[in-house]
mmCIF file of C-alpha atoms and ligand atoms in Angstrom:
data_model
loop_
_atom_site.group_PDB
_atom_site.id
_atom_site.type_symbol
_atom_site.label_atom_id
_atom_site.label_comp_id
_atom_site.label_asym_id
_atom_site.label_seq_id
_atom_site.Cartn_x
_atom_site.Cartn_y
_atom_site.Cartn_z
ATOM 1 C CA UNK A 125 19.235 -34.398 12.357
ATOM 2 C CA UNK A 126 18.414 -32.365 15.448
ATOM 3 C CA UNK A 127 14.925 -31.013 15.794
ATOM 4 C CA UNK A 128 14.910 -27.243 15.770
ATOM 5 C CA UNK A 129 12.162 -24.876 16.815
ATOM 6 C CA UNK A 130 11.252 -22.788 13.835
ATOM 7 C CA UNK A 131 8.896 -19.890 14.516
ATOM 8 C CA UNK A 132 6.905 -18.721 11.543
ATOM 9 C CA UNK A 133 4.510 -15.808 11.349
ATOM 10 C CA UNK A 134 1.556 -16.292 9.080
ATOM 11 C CA UNK A 135 0.197 -15.244 5.746
ATOM 12 C CA UNK A 136 -2.457 -17.436 4.194
ATOM 13 C CA UNK A 137 -2.438 -15.596 0.917
ATOM 14 C CA UNK A 138 1.250 -15.749 0.519
ATOM 15 C CA UNK A 139 4.358 -17.595 1.215
ATOM 16 C CA UNK A 140 3.675 -19.261 4.552
ATOM 17 C CA UNK A 141 0.585 -21.011 3.292
ATOM 18 C CA UNK A 142 2.900 -22.982 1.070
ATOM 19 C CA UNK A 143 5.112 -23.870 4.042
ATOM 20 C CA UNK A 144 2.078 -24.944 6.024
ATOM 21 C CA UNK A 145 0.827 -27.170 3.239
ATOM 22 C CA UNK A 146 4.296 -28.727 3.048
ATOM 23 C CA UNK A 147 4.781 -29.024 6.797
ATOM 24 C CA UNK A 148 5.546 -32.737 6.317
ATOM 25 C CA UNK A 149 8.553 -31.884 4.115
ATOM 26 C CA UNK A 150 9.848 -29.471 6.747
ATOM 27 C CA UNK A 151 9.380 -32.027 9.525
ATOM 28 C CA UNK A 152 11.152 -34.657 7.397
ATOM 29 C CA UNK A 153 14.063 -32.221 7.118
ATOM 30 C CA UNK A 154 14.169 -31.995 10.926
ATOM 31 C CA UNK A 155 12.220 -28.839 11.647
ATOM 32 C CA UNK A 156 9.785 -28.331 14.473
ATOM 33 C CA UNK A 157 7.351 -25.676 13.260
ATOM 34 C CA UNK A 158 5.624 -23.023 15.325
ATOM 35 C CA UNK A 159 3.145 -20.713 13.665
ATOM 36 C CA UNK A 160 2.491 -17.339 15.322
ATOM 37 C CA UNK A 161 -0.607 -15.854 13.720
ATOM 38 C CA UNK A 162 -4.145 -14.593 14.316
ATOM 39 C CA UNK A 163 -6.909 -17.225 14.181
ATOM 40 C CA UNK A 164 -8.282 -16.131 10.820
ATOM 41 C CA UNK A 165 -7.121 -14.533 7.627
ATOM 42 C CA UNK A 166 -8.949 -12.652 4.869
ATOM 43 C CA UNK A 167 -8.036 -13.341 1.269
ATOM 44 C CA UNK A 168 -7.379 -9.979 -0.394
ATOM 45 C CA UNK A 169 -8.421 -11.068 -3.898
ATOM 46 C CA UNK A 170 -12.093 -10.894 -2.879
ATOM 47 C CA UNK A 171 -11.815 -8.251 -0.142
ATOM 48 C CA UNK A 172 -13.373 -5.391 -2.101
ATOM 49 C CA UNK A 173 -16.232 -7.564 -3.384
ATOM 50 C CA UNK A 174 -17.047 -8.838 0.105
ATOM 51 C CA UNK A 175 -16.749 -5.443 1.785
ATOM 52 C CA UNK A 176 -19.031 -3.773 -0.774
ATOM 53 C CA UNK A 177 -21.643 -6.534 -0.751
ATOM 54 C CA UNK A 178 -20.974 -8.040 -4.191
ATOM 55 C CA UNK A 179 -19.970 -11.324 -2.534
ATOM 56 C CA UNK A 180 -21.032 -12.777 0.831
ATOM 57 C CA UNK A 181 -19.316 -11.130 3.776
ATOM 58 C CA UNK A 182 -17.395 -14.198 4.966
ATOM 59 C CA UNK A 183 -16.344 -15.461 1.578
ATOM 60 C CA UNK A 184 -12.537 -15.599 1.618
ATOM 61 C CA UNK A 185 -12.317 -15.766 5.413
ATOM 62 C CA UNK A 186 -9.835 -18.524 6.171
ATOM 63 C CA UNK A 187 -9.771 -20.460 9.441
ATOM 64 C CA UNK A 188 -6.059 -20.452 10.251
ATOM 65 C CA UNK A 189 -6.417 -22.531 13.416
ATOM 66 C CA UNK A 190 -8.167 -25.348 11.537
ATOM 67 C CA UNK A 191 -5.571 -25.208 8.799
ATOM 68 C CA UNK A 192 -2.725 -25.472 11.306
ATOM 69 C CA UNK A 193 -4.485 -28.341 13.068
ATOM 70 C CA UNK A 194 -4.953 -30.237 9.815
ATOM 71 C CA UNK A 195 -1.262 -29.932 9.062
ATOM 72 C CA UNK A 196 -0.283 -30.839 12.639
ATOM 73 C CA UNK A 197 1.421 -27.486 13.135
ATOM 74 C CA UNK A 198 1.655 -25.906 16.578
ATOM 75 C CA UNK A 199 -0.324 -22.657 16.292
ATOM 76 C CA UNK A 200 0.169 -19.814 18.731
ATOM 77 C CA UNK A 201 -2.948 -17.741 18.056
ATOM 78 C CA UNK A 202 -1.418 -14.391 18.831
ATOM 79 C CA UNK A 203 0.357 -11.505 17.199
ATOM 80 C CA UNK A 204 4.088 -11.206 17.365
ATOM 81 C CA UNK A 205 5.196 -7.897 18.857
ATOM 82 C CA UNK A 206 8.968 -8.234 18.959
ATOM 83 C CA UNK A 207 11.977 -10.411 18.288
ATOM 84 C CA UNK A 208 14.877 -10.706 20.714
ATOM 85 C CA UNK A 209 17.689 -11.682 18.391
ATOM 86 C CA UNK A 210 20.275 -12.166 21.147
ATOM 87 C CA UNK A 211 18.046 -14.597 23.028
ATOM 88 C CA UNK A 212 16.576 -15.938 19.733
ATOM 89 C CA UNK A 213 12.983 -15.627 20.864
ATOM 90 C CA UNK A 214 9.818 -14.240 19.340
ATOM 91 C CA UNK A 215 7.719 -12.232 21.810
ATOM 92 C CA UNK A 216 3.941 -12.268 21.457
ATOM 93 C CA UNK A 217 1.314 -9.701 22.455
ATOM 94 C CA UNK A 218 0.556 -11.723 25.572
ATOM 95 C CA UNK A 219 4.258 -11.900 26.453
ATOM 96 C CA UNK A 220 4.843 -15.493 25.426
ATOM 97 C CA UNK A 221 8.486 -16.061 24.508
ATOM 98 C CA UNK A 222 8.857 -18.530 21.670
ATOM 99 C CA UNK A 223 12.364 -19.771 20.939
ATOM 100 C CA UNK A 224 13.624 -20.167 17.391
ATOM 101 C CA UNK A 225 16.684 -21.197 15.474
ATOM 102 C CA UNK A 226 15.279 -19.996 12.194
ATOM 103 C CA UNK A 227 12.641 -17.310 11.827
ATOM 104 C CA UNK A 228 10.537 -16.525 8.783
ATOM 105 C CA UNK A 229 8.471 -13.329 8.730
ATOM 106 C CA UNK A 230 5.453 -12.913 6.464
ATOM 107 C CA UNK A 231 3.809 -9.899 8.080
ATOM 108 C CA UNK A 232 2.204 -8.320 5.038
ATOM 109 C CA UNK A 233 1.385 -4.667 4.508
ATOM 110 C CA UNK A 234 -0.891 -1.875 5.658
ATOM 111 C CA UNK A 235 -2.558 1.132 4.046
ATOM 112 C CA UNK A 236 -0.043 3.881 3.505
ATOM 113 C CA UNK A 237 -1.061 7.289 4.825
ATOM 114 C CA UNK A 238 2.132 9.227 4.208
ATOM 115 C CA UNK A 239 1.697 12.948 4.883
ATOM 116 C CA UNK A 240 -2.099 12.620 5.337
ATOM 117 C CA UNK A 241 -3.708 13.332 8.685
ATOM 118 C CA UNK A 242 -6.226 10.468 8.862
ATOM 119 C CA UNK A 243 -9.034 10.369 11.462
ATOM 120 C CA UNK A 244 -9.612 7.042 13.249
ATOM 121 C CA UNK A 245 -13.180 6.805 11.838
ATOM 122 C CA UNK A 246 -11.835 6.554 8.282
ATOM 123 C CA UNK A 247 -11.788 3.050 6.786
ATOM 124 C CA UNK A 248 -8.396 1.910 5.484
ATOM 125 C CA UNK A 249 -8.019 -0.711 2.765
ATOM 126 C CA UNK A 250 -5.679 -2.730 4.972
ATOM 127 C CA UNK A 251 -5.765 -4.460 7.457
ATOM 128 C CA UNK A 252 -8.518 -6.319 5.634
ATOM 129 C CA UNK A 253 -10.509 -6.766 8.861
ATOM 130 C CA UNK A 254 -10.886 -2.993 8.843
ATOM 131 C CA UNK A 255 -11.978 -2.919 5.199
ATOM 132 C CA UNK A 256 -14.542 -5.610 6.060
ATOM 133 C CA UNK A 257 -16.300 -3.170 8.415
ATOM 134 C CA UNK A 258 -17.319 -1.109 5.378
ATOM 135 C CA UNK A 259 -20.309 -3.395 4.778
ATOM 136 C CA UNK A 260 -21.961 -2.213 7.996
ATOM 137 C CA UNK A 261 -21.443 1.456 7.232
ATOM 138 C CA UNK A 262 -22.709 1.574 3.663
ATOM 139 C CA UNK A 263 -26.430 1.785 4.451
ATOM 140 C CA UNK A 264 -26.237 5.317 5.796
ATOM 141 C CA UNK A 265 -23.633 6.600 3.334
ATOM 142 C CA UNK A 266 -24.971 8.782 0.525
ATOM 143 C CA UNK A 267 -21.635 10.458 -0.309
ATOM 144 C CA UNK A 268 -18.442 8.413 -0.169
ATOM 145 C CA UNK A 269 -14.919 9.757 -0.681
ATOM 146 C CA UNK A 270 -12.157 7.409 -1.775
ATOM 147 C CA UNK A 271 -8.673 8.840 -1.457
ATOM 148 C CA UNK A 272 -6.239 7.387 -3.977
ATOM 149 C CA UNK A 273 -6.664 6.372 -7.599
ATOM 150 C CA UNK A 274 -4.852 3.024 -7.789
ATOM 151 C CA UNK A 275 -6.286 -0.430 -8.564
ATOM 152 C CA UNK A 276 -7.910 -0.970 -5.142
ATOM 153 C CA UNK A 277 -9.492 2.490 -5.279
ATOM 154 C CA UNK A 278 -10.793 1.641 -8.779
ATOM 155 C CA UNK A 279 -12.308 -1.603 -7.444
ATOM 156 C CA UNK A 280 -13.975 0.310 -4.619
ATOM 157 C CA UNK A 281 -15.244 3.098 -6.878
ATOM 158 C CA UNK A 282 -16.466 0.561 -9.450
ATOM 159 C CA UNK A 283 -18.349 -1.574 -6.927
ATOM 160 C CA UNK A 284 -19.730 1.283 -4.840
ATOM 161 C CA UNK A 285 -21.002 3.181 -7.896
ATOM 162 C CA UNK A 286 -22.600 0.083 -9.414
ATOM 163 C CA UNK A 287 -25.669 0.443 -7.220
ATOM 164 C CA UNK A 288 -27.845 3.532 -7.158
ATOM 165 C CA UNK A 289 -28.578 5.816 -4.237
ATOM 166 C CA UNK A 290 -25.098 7.019 -3.446
ATOM 167 C CA UNK A 291 -22.442 9.247 -4.975
ATOM 168 C CA UNK A 292 -18.794 8.258 -5.057
ATOM 169 C CA UNK A 293 -15.914 10.713 -5.211
ATOM 170 C CA UNK A 294 -12.288 9.790 -5.969
ATOM 171 C CA UNK A 295 -9.491 12.185 -5.012
ATOM 172 C CA UNK A 296 -6.163 11.434 -6.676
ATOM 173 C CA UNK A 297 -2.852 13.301 -6.352
ATOM 174 C CA UNK A 298 -1.660 12.516 -9.899
ATOM 175 C CA UNK A 299 -2.922 13.645 -13.293
ATOM 176 C CA UNK A 300 -4.813 10.400 -14.090
ATOM 177 C CA UNK A 301 -6.517 7.432 -12.499
ATOM 178 C CA UNK A 302 -4.757 4.054 -12.294
ATOM 179 C CA UNK A 303 -1.502 5.577 -13.506
ATOM 180 C CA UNK A 304 0.363 2.239 -13.371
ATOM 181 C CA UNK A 305 -1.919 0.863 -16.104
ATOM 182 C CA UNK A 306 -1.497 1.502 -19.834
ATOM 183 C CA UNK A 307 -2.938 5.002 -20.551
ATOM 184 C CA UNK A 308 -5.799 3.664 -22.685
ATOM 185 C CA UNK A 309 -6.780 1.202 -19.953
ATOM 186 C CA UNK A 310 -6.940 3.929 -17.328
ATOM 187 C CA UNK A 311 -8.895 6.116 -19.767
ATOM 188 C CA UNK A 312 -11.385 3.258 -20.215
ATOM 189 C CA UNK A 313 -11.835 2.989 -16.426
ATOM 190 C CA UNK A 314 -12.261 6.765 -16.151
ATOM 191 C CA UNK A 315 -14.957 6.666 -18.859
ATOM 192 C CA UNK A 316 -16.793 3.833 -17.114
ATOM 193 C CA UNK A 317 -16.710 5.604 -13.746
ATOM 194 C CA UNK A 318 -17.876 8.882 -15.331
ATOM 195 C CA UNK A 319 -20.847 7.027 -16.848
ATOM 196 C CA UNK A 320 -21.762 5.808 -13.358
ATOM 197 C CA UNK A 321 -21.616 9.350 -12.007
ATOM 198 C CA UNK A 322 -18.339 9.045 -10.060
ATOM 199 C CA UNK A 323 -16.840 12.460 -9.305
ATOM 200 C CA UNK A 324 -13.086 12.360 -10.011
ATOM 201 C CA UNK A 325 -10.808 15.066 -8.639
ATOM 202 C CA UNK A 326 -7.272 14.841 -10.061
ATOM 203 C CA UNK A 327 -4.010 16.649 -9.209
ATOM 204 C CA UNK A 328 -5.218 17.089 -5.635
ATOM 205 C CA UNK A 329 -3.082 16.171 -2.644
ATOM 206 C CA UNK A 330 -5.102 15.310 0.421
ATOM 207 C CA UNK A 331 -3.837 16.903 3.633
ATOM 208 C CA UNK A 332 -6.507 15.666 6.054
ATOM 209 C CA UNK A 333 -9.155 12.983 5.861
ATOM 210 C CA UNK A 334 -11.865 13.223 8.494
ATOM 211 C CA UNK A 335 -15.068 11.329 9.211
ATOM 212 C CA UNK A 336 -17.149 14.002 7.463
ATOM 213 C CA UNK A 337 -14.812 15.859 5.088
ATOM 214 C CA UNK A 338 -11.618 15.748 3.082
ATOM 215 C CA UNK A 339 -9.237 18.714 2.887
ATOM 216 C CA UNK A 340 -6.671 19.102 0.132
ATOM 217 C CA UNK A 341 -3.356 20.969 0.393
ATOM 218 C CA UNK A 342 -4.788 23.883 -1.631
ATOM 219 C CA UNK A 343 -7.411 24.361 1.095
ATOM 220 C CA UNK A 344 -10.422 22.901 -0.740
ATOM 221 C CA UNK A 345 -12.835 20.846 1.356
ATOM 222 C CA UNK A 346 -15.395 18.262 0.233
ATOM 223 C CA UNK A 347 -18.058 16.795 2.511
ATOM 224 C CA UNK A 348 -18.911 13.091 2.771
ATOM 225 C CA UNK A 349 -20.691 10.542 4.955
ATOM 226 C CA UNK A 350 -17.966 7.928 4.630
ATOM 227 C CA UNK A 351 -14.311 7.929 3.613
ATOM 228 C CA UNK A 352 -11.911 5.207 2.535
ATOM 229 C CA UNK A 353 -8.143 5.585 2.473
ATOM 230 C CA UNK A 354 -6.779 3.755 -0.583
ATOM 231 C CA UNK A 355 -3.431 5.424 -1.185
ATOM 232 C CA UNK A 356 -1.472 2.205 -1.646
ATOM 233 C CA UNK A 357 0.294 -0.238 0.616
ATOM 234 C CA UNK A 358 3.414 -0.038 2.694
ATOM 235 C CA UNK A 359 5.278 -2.841 4.490
ATOM 236 C CA UNK A 360 3.939 -3.682 7.968
ATOM 237 C CA UNK A 361 6.176 -2.446 10.772
ATOM 238 C CA UNK A 362 9.143 -4.762 11.308
ATOM 239 C CA UNK A 363 10.409 -5.895 14.703
ATOM 240 C CA UNK A 364 13.011 -3.492 16.098
ATOM 241 C CA UNK A 365 16.357 -3.653 14.354
ATOM 242 C CA UNK A 366 15.133 -5.843 11.491
ATOM 243 C CA UNK A 367 13.480 -3.323 9.195
ATOM 244 C CA UNK A 368 14.696 -0.631 6.829
ATOM 245 C CA UNK A 369 12.803 2.244 5.195
ATOM 246 C CA UNK A 370 10.936 -0.090 2.817
ATOM 247 C CA UNK A 371 10.439 -3.172 4.977
ATOM 248 C CA UNK A 372 12.687 -6.037 6.000
ATOM 249 C CA UNK A 373 15.686 -6.022 3.649
ATOM 250 C CA UNK A 374 16.242 -9.443 2.058
ATOM 251 C CA UNK A 375 18.684 -10.859 -0.435
ATOM 252 C CA UNK A 376 17.593 -12.918 -3.435
ATOM 253 C CA UNK A 377 17.528 -16.019 -1.204
ATOM 254 C CA UNK A 378 14.861 -14.298 0.983
ATOM 255 C CA UNK A 379 17.352 -14.203 3.874
ATOM 256 C CA UNK A 380 17.752 -10.991 5.846
ATOM 257 C CA UNK A 381 20.556 -8.797 4.535
ATOM 258 C CA UNK A 382 22.419 -9.098 7.861
ATOM 259 C CA UNK A 383 21.192 -12.365 9.342
ATOM 260 C CA UNK A 384 21.233 -15.756 7.600
ATOM 261 C CA UNK A 385 18.773 -17.207 10.116
ATOM 262 C CA UNK A 386 15.976 -14.734 9.442
ATOM 263 C CA UNK A 387 13.854 -14.870 6.301
ATOM 264 C CA UNK A 388 11.179 -12.449 5.137
ATOM 265 C CA UNK A 389 8.724 -12.730 2.277
ATOM 266 C CA UNK A 390 5.672 -11.140 0.685
ATOM 267 C CA UNK A 391 4.809 -7.459 1.155
ATOM 268 C CA UNK A 392 6.838 -7.016 4.340
ATOM 269 C CA UNK A 393 10.073 -7.896 2.529
ATOM 270 C CA UNK A 394 12.185 -5.248 0.845
ATOM 271 C CA UNK A 395 13.545 -7.415 -1.962
ATOM 272 C CA UNK A 396 17.006 -5.910 -2.477
ATOM 273 C CA UNK A 397 17.685 -7.323 -5.980
ATOM 274 C CA UNK A 398 14.777 -5.137 -7.232
ATOM 275 C CA UNK A 399 11.696 -3.584 -5.633
ATOM 276 C CA UNK A 400 8.567 -5.707 -6.127
ATOM 277 C CA UNK A 401 5.002 -4.391 -6.424
ATOM 278 C CA UNK A 402 2.803 -5.114 -3.411
ATOM 279 C CA UNK A 403 0.890 -7.903 -5.127
ATOM 280 C CA UNK A 404 -0.070 -11.280 -3.730
ATOM 281 C CA UNK A 405 1.374 -13.139 -6.685
ATOM 282 C CA UNK A 406 4.978 -12.378 -5.679
ATOM 283 C CA UNK A 407 4.486 -13.718 -2.170
ATOM 284 C CA UNK A 408 2.745 -16.802 -3.521
ATOM 285 C CA UNK A 409 5.633 -17.506 -5.893
ATOM 286 C CA UNK A 410 8.172 -17.058 -3.130
ATOM 287 C CA UNK A 411 6.583 -19.994 -1.285
ATOM 288 C CA UNK A 412 8.271 -22.868 -3.167
ATOM 289 C CA UNK A 413 11.640 -21.033 -3.118
ATOM 290 C CA UNK A 414 11.423 -20.482 0.645
ATOM 291 C CA UNK A 415 10.479 -24.127 1.209
ATOM 292 C CA UNK A 416 13.350 -25.426 -0.952
ATOM 293 C CA UNK A 417 15.811 -23.075 0.766
ATOM 294 C CA UNK A 418 14.772 -24.188 4.249
ATOM 295 C CA UNK A 419 15.071 -27.842 3.271
ATOM 296 C CA UNK A 420 18.405 -27.153 1.515
ATOM 297 C CA UNK A 421 19.911 -25.516 4.578
ATOM 298 C CA UNK A 422 18.888 -28.524 6.693
ATOM 299 C CA UNK A 423 21.001 -30.796 4.476
ATOM 300 C CA UNK A 424 23.804 -28.271 4.010
ATOM 301 C CA UNK A 425 23.038 -27.435 0.410
ATOM 302 C CA UNK A 426 23.153 -23.917 -1.088
ATOM 303 C CA UNK A 427 20.136 -21.617 -1.297
ATOM 304 C CA UNK A 428 18.561 -20.609 -4.586
ATOM 305 C CA UNK A 429 17.484 -17.038 -5.380
ATOM 306 C CA UNK A 430 13.876 -15.976 -5.955
ATOM 307 C CA UNK A 431 13.514 -14.778 -9.530
ATOM 308 C CA UNK A 432 10.380 -12.653 -9.908
ATOM 309 C CA UNK A 433 8.399 -12.742 -13.104
ATOM 310 C CA UNK A 434 8.639 -9.524 -15.114
ATOM 311 C CA UNK A 435 4.906 -8.863 -15.151
ATOM 312 C CA UNK A 436 1.856 -10.445 -13.558
ATOM 313 C CA UNK A 437 -1.771 -10.749 -14.637
ATOM 314 C CA UNK A 438 -3.945 -8.420 -12.599
ATOM 315 C CA UNK A 439 -7.730 -8.329 -12.804
ATOM 316 C CA UNK A 440 -9.530 -5.296 -11.397
ATOM 317 C CA UNK A 441 -13.147 -5.912 -10.350
ATOM 318 C CA UNK A 442 -15.097 -2.874 -11.558
ATOM 319 C CA UNK A 443 -18.481 -3.980 -10.269
ATOM 320 C CA UNK A 444 -21.714 -4.772 -12.147
ATOM 321 C CA UNK A 445 -20.144 -7.851 -13.821
ATOM 322 C CA UNK A 446 -17.234 -5.912 -15.366
ATOM 323 C CA UNK A 447 -13.526 -6.411 -14.862
ATOM 324 C CA UNK A 448 -10.322 -5.112 -16.393
ATOM 325 C CA UNK A 449 -7.517 -7.606 -17.000
ATOM 326 C CA UNK A 450 -4.034 -6.231 -17.513
ATOM 327 C CA UNK A 451 -0.625 -7.738 -18.031
ATOM 328 C CA UNK A 452 2.216 -5.453 -19.099
ATOM 329 C CA UNK A 453 0.882 -3.326 -21.968
ATOM 330 C CA UNK A 454 -2.002 -5.725 -22.756
ATOM 331 C CA UNK A 455 -5.431 -5.054 -21.264
ATOM 332 C CA UNK A 456 -9.077 -6.041 -21.697
ATOM 333 C CA UNK A 457 -12.218 -4.526 -20.187
ATOM 334 C CA UNK A 458 -15.350 -6.664 -20.191
ATOM 335 C CA UNK A 459 -17.314 -9.421 -18.500
ATOM 336 C CA UNK A 460 -14.842 -12.211 -19.232
ATOM 337 C CA UNK A 461 -12.019 -10.729 -17.080
ATOM 338 C CA UNK A 462 -14.253 -10.633 -13.993
ATOM 339 C CA UNK A 463 -15.475 -14.143 -14.729
ATOM 340 C CA UNK A 464 -11.833 -15.245 -14.955
ATOM 341 C CA UNK A 465 -11.025 -13.497 -11.669
ATOM 342 C CA UNK A 466 -13.928 -15.196 -9.905
ATOM 343 C CA UNK A 467 -12.725 -18.572 -11.162
ATOM 344 C CA UNK A 468 -9.107 -17.946 -10.134
ATOM 345 C CA UNK A 469 -10.182 -16.768 -6.674
ATOM 346 C CA UNK A 470 -12.598 -19.685 -6.182
ATOM 347 C CA UNK A 471 -9.935 -22.182 -7.267
ATOM 348 C CA UNK A 472 -7.380 -20.636 -4.918
ATOM 349 C CA UNK A 473 -9.771 -20.660 -1.991
ATOM 350 C CA UNK A 474 -10.877 -24.222 -2.700
ATOM 351 C CA UNK A 475 -7.247 -25.323 -2.549
ATOM 352 C CA UNK A 476 -6.964 -24.008 0.983
ATOM 353 C CA UNK A 477 -8.162 -26.921 3.051
ATOM 354 C CA UNK A 478 -10.456 -26.463 6.050
ATOM 355 C CA UNK A 479 -10.961 -22.789 5.640
ATOM 356 C CA UNK A 480 -14.293 -23.086 7.409
ATOM 357 C CA UNK A 481 -16.515 -21.316 4.841
ATOM 358 C CA UNK A 482 -18.410 -22.682 1.831
ATOM 359 C CA UNK A 483 -16.299 -22.883 -1.302
ATOM 360 C CA UNK A 484 -18.991 -21.734 -3.710
ATOM 361 C CA UNK A 485 -19.147 -17.936 -4.038
ATOM 362 C CA UNK A 486 -22.286 -16.091 -5.098
ATOM 363 C CA UNK A 487 -20.979 -14.924 -8.428
ATOM 364 C CA UNK A 488 -21.677 -11.399 -9.639
ATOM 365 C CA UNK A 489 -21.960 -12.781 -13.162
HETATM 366 C C1 LIG B 1024 -8.280 -4.484 -0.892
HETATM 367 C C2 LIG B 1024 -7.091 -5.167 -1.484
HETATM 368 C C3 LIG B 1024 -7.241 -5.989 -2.589
HETATM 369 C C4 LIG B 1024 -6.150 -6.641 -3.141
HETATM 370 N N1 LIG B 1024 -6.334 -7.441 -4.234
HETATM 371 C C5 LIG B 1024 -5.286 -8.082 -4.756
HETATM 372 C C6 LIG B 1024 -5.467 -8.951 -5.869
HETATM 373 O O1 LIG B 1024 -6.582 -9.114 -6.383
HETATM 374 N N2 LIG B 1024 -4.373 -9.600 -6.353
HETATM 375 C C7 LIG B 1024 -3.134 -9.433 -5.804
HETATM 376 O O2 LIG B 1024 -2.177 -10.035 -6.287
HETATM 377 N N3 LIG B 1024 -2.919 -8.622 -4.767
HETATM 378 C C8 LIG B 1024 -3.971 -7.952 -4.228
HETATM 379 N N4 LIG B 1024 -3.767 -7.116 -3.163
HETATM 380 C C9 LIG B 1024 -2.435 -7.023 -2.586
HETATM 381 C C10 LIG B 1024 -2.269 -8.173 -1.625
HETATM 382 O O3 LIG B 1024 -3.182 -8.054 -0.559
HETATM 383 C C11 LIG B 1024 -0.901 -8.219 -1.012
HETATM 384 O O4 LIG B 1024 0.097 -8.037 -1.932
HETATM 385 C C12 LIG B 1024 -0.717 -9.602 -0.376
HETATM 386 O O5 LIG B 1024 -1.746 -9.829 0.559
HETATM 387 C C13 LIG B 1024 0.600 -9.700 0.321
HETATM 388 O O6 LIG B 1024 0.656 -10.948 0.909
HETATM 389 P P1 LIG B 1024 1.495 -11.161 2.219
HETATM 390 O O7 LIG B 1024 1.469 -12.617 2.427
HETATM 391 O O8 LIG B 1024 2.801 -10.497 2.132
HETATM 392 O O9 LIG B 1024 0.728 -10.379 3.379
HETATM 393 P P2 LIG B 1024 -0.756 -10.353 3.896
HETATM 394 O O10 LIG B 1024 -1.695 -11.014 2.968
HETATM 395 O O11 LIG B 1024 -1.002 -8.931 4.289
HETATM 396 O O12 LIG B 1024 -0.709 -11.254 5.203
HETATM 397 C C14 LIG B 1024 0.047 -10.915 6.318
HETATM 398 C C15 LIG B 1024 -0.474 -11.694 7.483
HETATM 399 O O13 LIG B 1024 0.394 -11.497 8.568
HETATM 400 C C16 LIG B 1024 -0.370 -11.315 9.718
HETATM 401 N N5 LIG B 1024 0.395 -10.491 10.629
HETATM 402 C C17 LIG B 1024 0.733 -9.192 10.478
HETATM 403 N N6 LIG B 1024 1.427 -8.778 11.531
HETATM 404 C C18 LIG B 1024 1.545 -9.841 12.366
HETATM 405 C C19 LIG B 1024 2.163 -10.036 13.619
HETATM 406 N N7 LIG B 1024 2.784 -9.045 14.250
HETATM 407 N N8 LIG B 1024 2.095 -11.257 14.175
HETATM 408 C C20 LIG B 1024 1.477 -12.273 13.562
HETATM 409 N N9 LIG B 1024 0.867 -12.153 12.368
HETATM 410 C C21 LIG B 1024 0.906 -10.940 11.787
HETATM 411 C C22 LIG B 1024 -1.636 -10.592 9.254
HETATM 412 O O14 LIG B 1024 -2.698 -10.805 10.173
HETATM 413 C C23 LIG B 1024 -1.871 -11.278 7.926
HETATM 414 O O15 LIG B 1024 -2.650 -12.428 8.110
HETATM 415 C C24 LIG B 1024 -4.861 -6.442 -2.595
HETATM 416 C C25 LIG B 1024 -4.699 -5.615 -1.484
HETATM 417 C C26 LIG B 1024 -5.808 -4.981 -0.930
HETATM 418 C C27 LIG B 1024 -5.613 -4.103 0.265
#
């Protein structure tokens, strides 16, 4: 079998971690692997806890270069900025041109700010390096506004209101918090946050979010010292010509709708058989399917489709030792869910070899 250059962009949380850990299988199938990715990666499962001080700052920070080295993968420690499909090259920020026969894109997502005018000083929940800067800004913040009322906003509000000395405000466009959760679960979160003094403003669309105030479309303004944009996630921008309105369109096999040689996975992929929530679990489960499909194509066998699970367990860290576990209509608020989350996260991080940080988190339990 001929050796082929195969440029991969990175996600440690998701699908490409699996490819990296099975680099030997890919090499045995004849692939030469090139990984285009920044030198480190933050694991989102602990991102709120680390950025709000509940866990050590660098817990969940993965050393991508070391990981690539350990798996004998050629790592180009740069960001990809474009793909030239005619020449079949990936172009990096420093203008390196990396040839490929097969390209897999795992570019993740970013905070969505649709129709909101957001000032540069405002912290966004993603990229996670930006969320990590929150730790340094908390000392001086007495009034914090969180825009959005989804699970990440609930984690932020829960953790930030768990310690005294500051007031947290949540501004949500819809009629209730955490609207994707069963109504009684979101009511339980609302009750908990109210007990901790969180100010919740519902049915309010934010028009502008500035360093010192938030303005809603009805003209109301609320002052703050610090603001966080947590209005959900949207696919990262795709290289020119590869993306659609919801990310990179892929078939069930994870191949691009119009190009058999390009794969996309995780949050950046617009999974055409059915839209998937922007949750790490889907990317993680795409890993083995992507690996089998790459190996299958090397030996001329057919691809298999990715079949997403109907619902996934989600645990929301609400701070002060409490978590809310939810799966479909089932939910549970208490200490055990957070304990379970800490164990799942620690186990996942421990599995990632050579991540360059201690594997034992300071538990909030
Ligand atoms: C605060 C927060 C908490 C979350 N908690 C959970 C949780 O507990 N459980 C859960 O299931 N989901 C959680 N999520 C959602 C989860 O983060 C995403 O669904 C998941 O990370 C998607 O994985 P991914 O591999 O697609 O992308 P990502 O994890 O976003 O990784 C994409 C990677 O690609 C790299 N990249 C991007 N662009 C380029 C480029 N041009 N060139 C090279 N590399 C590039 C990025 O640096 C990044 O390392 C959370 C999200 C946030 C924001």
